[in-house]
PDB file of C-alpha atoms in Angstrom:
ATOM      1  CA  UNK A 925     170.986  -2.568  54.386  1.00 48.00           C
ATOM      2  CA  UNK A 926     173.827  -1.227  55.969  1.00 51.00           C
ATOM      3  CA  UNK A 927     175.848   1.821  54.351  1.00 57.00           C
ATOM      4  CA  UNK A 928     179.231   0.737  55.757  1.00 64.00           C
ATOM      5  CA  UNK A 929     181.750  -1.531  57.873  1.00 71.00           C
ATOM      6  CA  UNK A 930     183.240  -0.285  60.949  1.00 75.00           C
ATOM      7  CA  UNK A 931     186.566  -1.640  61.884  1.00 78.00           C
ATOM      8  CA  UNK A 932     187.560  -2.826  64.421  1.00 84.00           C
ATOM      9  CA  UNK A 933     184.454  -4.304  65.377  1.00 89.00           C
ATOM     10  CA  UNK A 934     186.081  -3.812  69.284  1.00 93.00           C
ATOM     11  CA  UNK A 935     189.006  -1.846  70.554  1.00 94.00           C
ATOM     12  CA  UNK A 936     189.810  -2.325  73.884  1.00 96.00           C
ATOM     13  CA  UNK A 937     192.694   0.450  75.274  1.00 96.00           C
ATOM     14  CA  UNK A 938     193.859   2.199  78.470  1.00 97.00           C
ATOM     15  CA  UNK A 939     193.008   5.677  79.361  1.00 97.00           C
ATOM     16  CA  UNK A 940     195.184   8.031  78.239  1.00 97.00           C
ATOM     17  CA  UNK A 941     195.713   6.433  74.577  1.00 97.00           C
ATOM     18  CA  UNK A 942     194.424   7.506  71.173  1.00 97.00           C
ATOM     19  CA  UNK A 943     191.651   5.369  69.411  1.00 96.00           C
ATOM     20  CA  UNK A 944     191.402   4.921  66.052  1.00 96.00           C
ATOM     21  CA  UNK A 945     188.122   3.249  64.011  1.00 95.00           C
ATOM     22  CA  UNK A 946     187.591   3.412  60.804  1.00 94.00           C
ATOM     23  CA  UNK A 947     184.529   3.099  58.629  1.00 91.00           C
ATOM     24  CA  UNK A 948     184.140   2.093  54.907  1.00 91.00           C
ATOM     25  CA  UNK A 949     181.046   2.631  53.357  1.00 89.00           C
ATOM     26  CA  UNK A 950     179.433   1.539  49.842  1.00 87.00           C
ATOM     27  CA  UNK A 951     177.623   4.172  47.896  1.00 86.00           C
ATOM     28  CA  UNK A 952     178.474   7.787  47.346  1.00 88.00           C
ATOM     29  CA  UNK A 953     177.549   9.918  49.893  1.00 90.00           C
ATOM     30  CA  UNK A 954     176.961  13.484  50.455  1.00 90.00           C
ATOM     31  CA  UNK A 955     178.140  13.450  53.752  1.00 92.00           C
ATOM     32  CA  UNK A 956     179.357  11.093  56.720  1.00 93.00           C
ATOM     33  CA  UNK A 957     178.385  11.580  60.176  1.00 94.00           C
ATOM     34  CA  UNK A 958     179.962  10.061  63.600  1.00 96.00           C
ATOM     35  CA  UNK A 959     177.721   8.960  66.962  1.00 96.00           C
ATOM     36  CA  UNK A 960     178.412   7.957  70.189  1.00 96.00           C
ATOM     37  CA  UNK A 961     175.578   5.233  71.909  1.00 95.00           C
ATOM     38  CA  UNK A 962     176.666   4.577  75.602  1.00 92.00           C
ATOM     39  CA  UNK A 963     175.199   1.648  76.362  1.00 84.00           C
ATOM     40  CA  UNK A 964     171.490   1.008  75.714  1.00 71.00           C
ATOM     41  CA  UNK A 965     170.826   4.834  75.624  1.00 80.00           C
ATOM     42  CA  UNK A 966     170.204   7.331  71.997  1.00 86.00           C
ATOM     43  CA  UNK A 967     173.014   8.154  69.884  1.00 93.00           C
ATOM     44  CA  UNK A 968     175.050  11.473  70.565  1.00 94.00           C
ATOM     45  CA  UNK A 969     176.195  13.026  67.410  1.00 94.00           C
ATOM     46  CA  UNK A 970     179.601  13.691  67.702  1.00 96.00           C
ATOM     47  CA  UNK A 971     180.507  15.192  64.164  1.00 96.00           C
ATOM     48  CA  UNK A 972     179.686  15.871  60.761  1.00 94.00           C
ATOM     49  CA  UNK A 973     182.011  15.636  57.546  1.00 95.00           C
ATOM     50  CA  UNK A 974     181.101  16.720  53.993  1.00 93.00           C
ATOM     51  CA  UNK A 975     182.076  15.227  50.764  1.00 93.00           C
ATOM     52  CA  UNK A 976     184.378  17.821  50.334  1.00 94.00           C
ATOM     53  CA  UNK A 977     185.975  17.995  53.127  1.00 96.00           C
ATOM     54  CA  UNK A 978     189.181  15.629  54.264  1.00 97.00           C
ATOM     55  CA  UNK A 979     189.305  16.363  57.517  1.00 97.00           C
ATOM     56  CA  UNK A 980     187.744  17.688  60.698  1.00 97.00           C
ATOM     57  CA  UNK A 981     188.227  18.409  64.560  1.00 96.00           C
ATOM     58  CA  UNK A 982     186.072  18.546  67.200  1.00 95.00           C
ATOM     59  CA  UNK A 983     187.871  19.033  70.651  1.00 96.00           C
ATOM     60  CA  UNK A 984     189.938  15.616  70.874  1.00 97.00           C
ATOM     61  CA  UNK A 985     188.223  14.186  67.933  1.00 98.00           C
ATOM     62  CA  UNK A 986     189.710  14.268  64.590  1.00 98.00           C
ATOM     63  CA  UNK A 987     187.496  12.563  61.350  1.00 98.00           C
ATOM     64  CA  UNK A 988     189.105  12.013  58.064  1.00 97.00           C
ATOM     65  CA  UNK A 989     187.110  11.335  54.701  1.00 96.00           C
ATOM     66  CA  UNK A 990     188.883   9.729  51.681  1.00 95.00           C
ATOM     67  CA  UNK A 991     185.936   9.884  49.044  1.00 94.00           C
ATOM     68  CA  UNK A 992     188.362   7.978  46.633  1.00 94.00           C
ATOM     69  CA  UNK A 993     188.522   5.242  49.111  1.00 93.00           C
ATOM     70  CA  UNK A 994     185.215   5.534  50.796  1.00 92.00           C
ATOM     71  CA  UNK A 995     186.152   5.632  53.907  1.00 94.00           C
ATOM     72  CA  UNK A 996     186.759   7.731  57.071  1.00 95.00           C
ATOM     73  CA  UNK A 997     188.416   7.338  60.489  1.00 96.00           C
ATOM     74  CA  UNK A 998     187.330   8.569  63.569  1.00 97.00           C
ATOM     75  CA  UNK A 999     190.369   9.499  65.944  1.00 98.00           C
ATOM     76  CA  UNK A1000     190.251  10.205  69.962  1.00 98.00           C
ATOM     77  CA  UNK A1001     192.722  11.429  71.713  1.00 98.00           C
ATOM     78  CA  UNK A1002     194.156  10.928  75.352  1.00 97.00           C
ATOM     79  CA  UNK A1003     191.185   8.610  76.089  1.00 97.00           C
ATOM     80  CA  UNK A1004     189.220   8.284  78.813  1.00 97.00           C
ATOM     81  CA  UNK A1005     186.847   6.492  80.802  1.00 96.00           C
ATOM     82  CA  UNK A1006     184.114   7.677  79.943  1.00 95.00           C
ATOM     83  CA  UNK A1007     184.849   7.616  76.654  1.00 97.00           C
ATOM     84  CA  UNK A1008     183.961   3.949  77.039  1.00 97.00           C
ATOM     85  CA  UNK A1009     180.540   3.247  74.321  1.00 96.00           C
ATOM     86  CA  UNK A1010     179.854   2.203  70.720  1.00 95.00           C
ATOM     87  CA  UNK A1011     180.793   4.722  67.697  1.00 96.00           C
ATOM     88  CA  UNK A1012     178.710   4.304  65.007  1.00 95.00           C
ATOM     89  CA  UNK A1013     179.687   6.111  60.829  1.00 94.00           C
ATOM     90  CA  UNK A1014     176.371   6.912  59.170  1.00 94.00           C
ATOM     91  CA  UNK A1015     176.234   7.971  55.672  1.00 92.00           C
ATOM     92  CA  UNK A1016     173.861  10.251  53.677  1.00 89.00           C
ATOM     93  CA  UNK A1017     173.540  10.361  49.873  1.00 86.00           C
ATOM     94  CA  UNK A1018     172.339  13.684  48.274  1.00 75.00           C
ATOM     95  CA  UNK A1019     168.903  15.535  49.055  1.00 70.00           C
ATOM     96  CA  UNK A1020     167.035  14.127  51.957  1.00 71.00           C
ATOM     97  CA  UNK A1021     167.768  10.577  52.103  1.00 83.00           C
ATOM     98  CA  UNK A1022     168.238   9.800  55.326  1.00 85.00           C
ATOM     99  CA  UNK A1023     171.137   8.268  57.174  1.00 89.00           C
ATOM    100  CA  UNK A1024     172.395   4.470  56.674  1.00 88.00           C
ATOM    101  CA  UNK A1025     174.447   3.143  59.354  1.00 90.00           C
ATOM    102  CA  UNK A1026     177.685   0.641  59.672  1.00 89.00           C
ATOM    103  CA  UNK A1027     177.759  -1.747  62.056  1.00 89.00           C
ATOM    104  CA  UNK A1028     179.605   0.088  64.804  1.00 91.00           C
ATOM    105  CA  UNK A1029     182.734  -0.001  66.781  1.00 94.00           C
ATOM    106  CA  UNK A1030     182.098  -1.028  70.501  1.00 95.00           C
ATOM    107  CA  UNK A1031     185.397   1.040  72.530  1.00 96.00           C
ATOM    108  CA  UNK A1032     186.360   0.109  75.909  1.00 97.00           C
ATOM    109  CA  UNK A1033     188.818   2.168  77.396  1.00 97.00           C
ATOM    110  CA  UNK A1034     190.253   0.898  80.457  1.00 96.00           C
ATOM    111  CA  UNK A1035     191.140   3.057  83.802  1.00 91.00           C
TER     112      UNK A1035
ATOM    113  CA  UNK B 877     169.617  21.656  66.551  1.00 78.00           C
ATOM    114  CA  UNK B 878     166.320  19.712  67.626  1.00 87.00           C
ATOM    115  CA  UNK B 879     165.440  17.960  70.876  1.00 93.00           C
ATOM    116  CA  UNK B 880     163.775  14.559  70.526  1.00 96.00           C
ATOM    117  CA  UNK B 881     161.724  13.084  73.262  1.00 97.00           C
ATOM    118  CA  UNK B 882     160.172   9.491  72.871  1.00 97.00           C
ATOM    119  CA  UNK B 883     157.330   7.912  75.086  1.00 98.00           C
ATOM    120  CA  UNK B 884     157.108   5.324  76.433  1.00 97.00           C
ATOM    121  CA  UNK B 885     161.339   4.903  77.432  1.00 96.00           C
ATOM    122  CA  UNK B 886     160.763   0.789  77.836  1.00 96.00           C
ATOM    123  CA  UNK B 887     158.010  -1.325  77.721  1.00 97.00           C
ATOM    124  CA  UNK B 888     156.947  -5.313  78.242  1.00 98.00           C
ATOM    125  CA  UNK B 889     154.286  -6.551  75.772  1.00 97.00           C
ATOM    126  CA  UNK B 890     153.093  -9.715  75.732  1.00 97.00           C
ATOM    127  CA  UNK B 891     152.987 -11.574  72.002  1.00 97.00           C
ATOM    128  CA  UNK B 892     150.230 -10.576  69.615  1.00 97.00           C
ATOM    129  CA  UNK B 893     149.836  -7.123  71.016  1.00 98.00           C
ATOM    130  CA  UNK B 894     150.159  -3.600  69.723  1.00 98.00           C
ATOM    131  CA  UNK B 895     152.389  -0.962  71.315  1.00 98.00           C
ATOM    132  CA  UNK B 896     152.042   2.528  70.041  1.00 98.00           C
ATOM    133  CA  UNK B 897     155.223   4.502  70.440  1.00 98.00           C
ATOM    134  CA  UNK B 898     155.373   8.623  70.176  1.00 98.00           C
ATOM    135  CA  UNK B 899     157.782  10.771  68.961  1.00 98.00           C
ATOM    136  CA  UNK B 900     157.909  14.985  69.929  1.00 98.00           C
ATOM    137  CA  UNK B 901     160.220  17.473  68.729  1.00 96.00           C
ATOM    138  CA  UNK B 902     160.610  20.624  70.331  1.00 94.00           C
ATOM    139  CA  UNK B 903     160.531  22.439  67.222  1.00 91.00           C
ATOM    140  CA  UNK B 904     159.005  21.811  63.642  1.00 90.00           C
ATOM    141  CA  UNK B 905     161.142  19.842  61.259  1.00 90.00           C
ATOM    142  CA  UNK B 906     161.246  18.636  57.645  1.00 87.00           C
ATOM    143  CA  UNK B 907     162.338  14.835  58.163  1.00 89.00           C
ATOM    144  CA  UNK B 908     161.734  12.403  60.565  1.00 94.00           C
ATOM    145  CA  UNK B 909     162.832   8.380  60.740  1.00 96.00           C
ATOM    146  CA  UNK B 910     161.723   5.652  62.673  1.00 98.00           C
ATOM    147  CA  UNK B 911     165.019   3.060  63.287  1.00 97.00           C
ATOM    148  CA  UNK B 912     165.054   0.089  64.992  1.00 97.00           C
ATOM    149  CA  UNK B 913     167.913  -1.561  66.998  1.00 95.00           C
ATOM    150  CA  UNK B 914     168.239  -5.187  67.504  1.00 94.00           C
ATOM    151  CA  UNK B 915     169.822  -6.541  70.495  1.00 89.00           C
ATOM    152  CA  UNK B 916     173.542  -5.892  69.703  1.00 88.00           C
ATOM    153  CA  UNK B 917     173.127  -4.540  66.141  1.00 90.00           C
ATOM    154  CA  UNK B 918     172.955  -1.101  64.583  1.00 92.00           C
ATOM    155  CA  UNK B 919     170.623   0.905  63.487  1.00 94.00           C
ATOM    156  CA  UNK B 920     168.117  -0.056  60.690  1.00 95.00           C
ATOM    157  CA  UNK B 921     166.263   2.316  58.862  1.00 96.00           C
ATOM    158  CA  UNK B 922     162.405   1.224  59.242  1.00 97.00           C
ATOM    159  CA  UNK B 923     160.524   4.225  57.054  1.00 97.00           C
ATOM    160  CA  UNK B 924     160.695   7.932  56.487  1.00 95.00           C
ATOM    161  CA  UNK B 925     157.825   9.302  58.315  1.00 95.00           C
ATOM    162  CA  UNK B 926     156.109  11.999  55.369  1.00 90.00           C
ATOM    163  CA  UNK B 927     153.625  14.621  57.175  1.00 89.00           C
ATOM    164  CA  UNK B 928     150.054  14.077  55.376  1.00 85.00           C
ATOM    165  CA  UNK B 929     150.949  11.295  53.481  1.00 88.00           C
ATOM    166  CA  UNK B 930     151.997   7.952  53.548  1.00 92.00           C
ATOM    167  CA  UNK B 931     155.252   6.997  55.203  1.00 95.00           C
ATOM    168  CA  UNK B 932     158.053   5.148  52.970  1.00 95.00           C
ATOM    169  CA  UNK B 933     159.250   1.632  54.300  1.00 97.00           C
ATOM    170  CA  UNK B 934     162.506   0.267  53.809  1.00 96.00           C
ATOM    171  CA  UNK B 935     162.616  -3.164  52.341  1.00 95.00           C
ATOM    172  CA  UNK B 936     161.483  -5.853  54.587  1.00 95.00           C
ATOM    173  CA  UNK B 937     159.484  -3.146  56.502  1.00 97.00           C
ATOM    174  CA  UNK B 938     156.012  -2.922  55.953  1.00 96.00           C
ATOM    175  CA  UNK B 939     152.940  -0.834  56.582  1.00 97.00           C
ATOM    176  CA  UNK B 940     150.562  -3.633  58.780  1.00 97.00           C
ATOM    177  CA  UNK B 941     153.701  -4.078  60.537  1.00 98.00           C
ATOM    178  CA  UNK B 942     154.662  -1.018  61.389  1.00 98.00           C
ATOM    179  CA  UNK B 943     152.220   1.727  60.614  1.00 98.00           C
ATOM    180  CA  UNK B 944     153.445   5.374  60.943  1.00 97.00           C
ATOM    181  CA  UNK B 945     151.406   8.533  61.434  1.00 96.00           C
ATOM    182  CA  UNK B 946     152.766  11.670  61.234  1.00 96.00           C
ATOM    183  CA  UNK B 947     150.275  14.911  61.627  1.00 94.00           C
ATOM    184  CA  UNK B 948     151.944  18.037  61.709  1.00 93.00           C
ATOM    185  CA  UNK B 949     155.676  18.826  61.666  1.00 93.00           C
ATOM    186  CA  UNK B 950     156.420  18.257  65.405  1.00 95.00           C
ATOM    187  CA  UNK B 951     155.220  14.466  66.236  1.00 96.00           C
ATOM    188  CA  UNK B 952     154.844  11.099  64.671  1.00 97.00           C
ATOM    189  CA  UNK B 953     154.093   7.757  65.870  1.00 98.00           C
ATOM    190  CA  UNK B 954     155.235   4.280  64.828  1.00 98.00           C
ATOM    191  CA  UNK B 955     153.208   1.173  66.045  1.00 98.00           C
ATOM    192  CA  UNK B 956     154.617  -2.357  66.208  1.00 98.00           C
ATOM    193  CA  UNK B 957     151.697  -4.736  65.313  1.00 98.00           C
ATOM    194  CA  UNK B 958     150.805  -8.514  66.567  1.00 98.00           C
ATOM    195  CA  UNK B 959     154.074  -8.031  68.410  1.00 97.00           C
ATOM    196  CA  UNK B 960     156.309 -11.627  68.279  1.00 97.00           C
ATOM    197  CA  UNK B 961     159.574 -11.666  70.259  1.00 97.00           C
ATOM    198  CA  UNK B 962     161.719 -10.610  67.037  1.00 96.00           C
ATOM    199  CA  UNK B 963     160.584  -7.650  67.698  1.00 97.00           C
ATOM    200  CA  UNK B 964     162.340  -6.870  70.680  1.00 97.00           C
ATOM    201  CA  UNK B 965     164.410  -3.865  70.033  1.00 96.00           C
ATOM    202  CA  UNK B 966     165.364  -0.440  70.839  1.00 96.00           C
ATOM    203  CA  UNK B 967     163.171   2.018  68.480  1.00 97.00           C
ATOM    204  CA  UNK B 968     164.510   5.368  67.765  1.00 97.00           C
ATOM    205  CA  UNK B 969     163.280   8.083  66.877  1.00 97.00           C
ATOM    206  CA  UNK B 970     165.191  10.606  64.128  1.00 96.00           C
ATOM    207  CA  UNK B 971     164.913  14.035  62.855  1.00 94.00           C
ATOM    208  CA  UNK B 972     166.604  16.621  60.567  1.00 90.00           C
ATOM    209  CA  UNK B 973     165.927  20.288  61.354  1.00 80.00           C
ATOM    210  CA  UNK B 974     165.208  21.589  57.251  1.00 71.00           C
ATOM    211  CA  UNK B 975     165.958  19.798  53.905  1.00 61.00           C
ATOM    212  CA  UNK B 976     168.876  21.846  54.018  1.00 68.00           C
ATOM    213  CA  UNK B 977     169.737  20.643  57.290  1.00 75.00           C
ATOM    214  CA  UNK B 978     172.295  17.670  57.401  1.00 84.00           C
ATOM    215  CA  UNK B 979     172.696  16.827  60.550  1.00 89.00           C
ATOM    216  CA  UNK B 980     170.138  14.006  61.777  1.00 91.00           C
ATOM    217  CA  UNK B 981     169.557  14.198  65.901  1.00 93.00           C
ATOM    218  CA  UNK B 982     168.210  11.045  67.596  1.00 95.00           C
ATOM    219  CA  UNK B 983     165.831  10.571  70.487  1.00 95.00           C
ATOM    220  CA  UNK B 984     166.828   8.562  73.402  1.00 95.00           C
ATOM    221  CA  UNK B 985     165.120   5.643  72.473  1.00 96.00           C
ATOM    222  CA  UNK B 986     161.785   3.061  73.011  1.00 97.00           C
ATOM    223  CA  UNK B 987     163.121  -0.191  74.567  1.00 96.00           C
ATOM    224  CA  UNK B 988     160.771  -3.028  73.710  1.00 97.00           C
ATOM    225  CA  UNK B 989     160.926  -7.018  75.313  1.00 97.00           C
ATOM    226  CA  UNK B 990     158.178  -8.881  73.971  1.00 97.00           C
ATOM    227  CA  UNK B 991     157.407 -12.223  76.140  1.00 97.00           C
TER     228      UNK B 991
END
């Protein structure tokens, strides 16, 4: 079953712009994680966020958790190109249960 | 972190066959996860691969289907049995370093097309 909704489902933006995709997610987790899948290829993991943590930058990404809410964003800035692929939240409950993924956000950012 | 590398990287199988696919990691880990990725779709947990012991299956996964080995702390294997064309899918591989470990690192990927 799937741990969470991303939305929007597809964002389509020019190069240069911020994107924004956020994730809600059902059950509590212990900690929310962000990939990358360019098309047809493994997922790149882009960032980690813990339970008690709110927020979190990694070069021109910026991931926000609201535990209360259960949900998270996932912000890019001054997109590009290459940029362009499907962003997927995963969540992980406590101990070693593995992830549980939403349904992804497919991001096409345009040159 | 730990590098995953999966074997074979695509395949064509014709119905009622058996593909076997293999999963290294280039150092020993606590976890690993076998996914599967429908055409479009995310990622679906199939089963926690357990070293010496039975893997667990998610629900609507089972064992016949899908069997898993897993011998030591570096490799596993998942096999897709009597292969239809449902079962046409991208099948990742997943690790996590240690139980203390969080992050989870995939491998690139087994893309299957069954005729």
């Amino acid at each position: 079953s799937q741990q969470g909704e991303e939305d929007p489902q597809a964002l389509s933006i020019q190069e240069g712009e911020n994107a924004t995709m956020n994730c809600s997610y059902k059950t509590s987790i212990n900690n929310l994680q962000w990939y990358r899948q360019n098309s047809g290829r493994g997922l790149v993991h882009l960032i980690l966020i813990r339970s008690n943590e709110r927020e979190k930058h990694s070069g021109r990404l910026r991931v926000t958790l609201d535990t209360s809410k259960k949900s998270s964003s996932l912000l890019i800035t001054a997109s590009r190109a290459a940029d362009t692929a499907s962003y997927f939240c995963a969540g992980s409950a406590a101990g070693n249960t593995p992830l549980v993924f939403g349904k992804g956000t497919r991001l096409s950012v345009i040159a | 972190s730990a590098v995953i590398s999966q074997k074979p990287s695509r395949d064509i199988c014709q119905r009622g066959t058996s593909l076997t696919i293999q999963c290294q990691v280039d150092s020993q880990v606590t976890m690993m996860f076998w996914y599967r990725q429908q055409p479009g779709q995310s990622l679906t947990l199939i089963a926690t691969a357990n070293q010496g012991s039975e893997a667990t299956y998610e629900s609507g996964f089972v064992i016949d289907k899908f069997p898993i080995s897993r011998p030591n702390l570096t490799f596993s294997t998942l096999t897709v049995s009597n292969m239809s064309p449902e079962d046409s899918s991208i099948y990742l591989c997943s690790a996590r370093a240690s139980s203390g470990q969080e992050t989870q690192y995939f491998g690139p990927g087994t893309r299957l097309l069954v005729l």
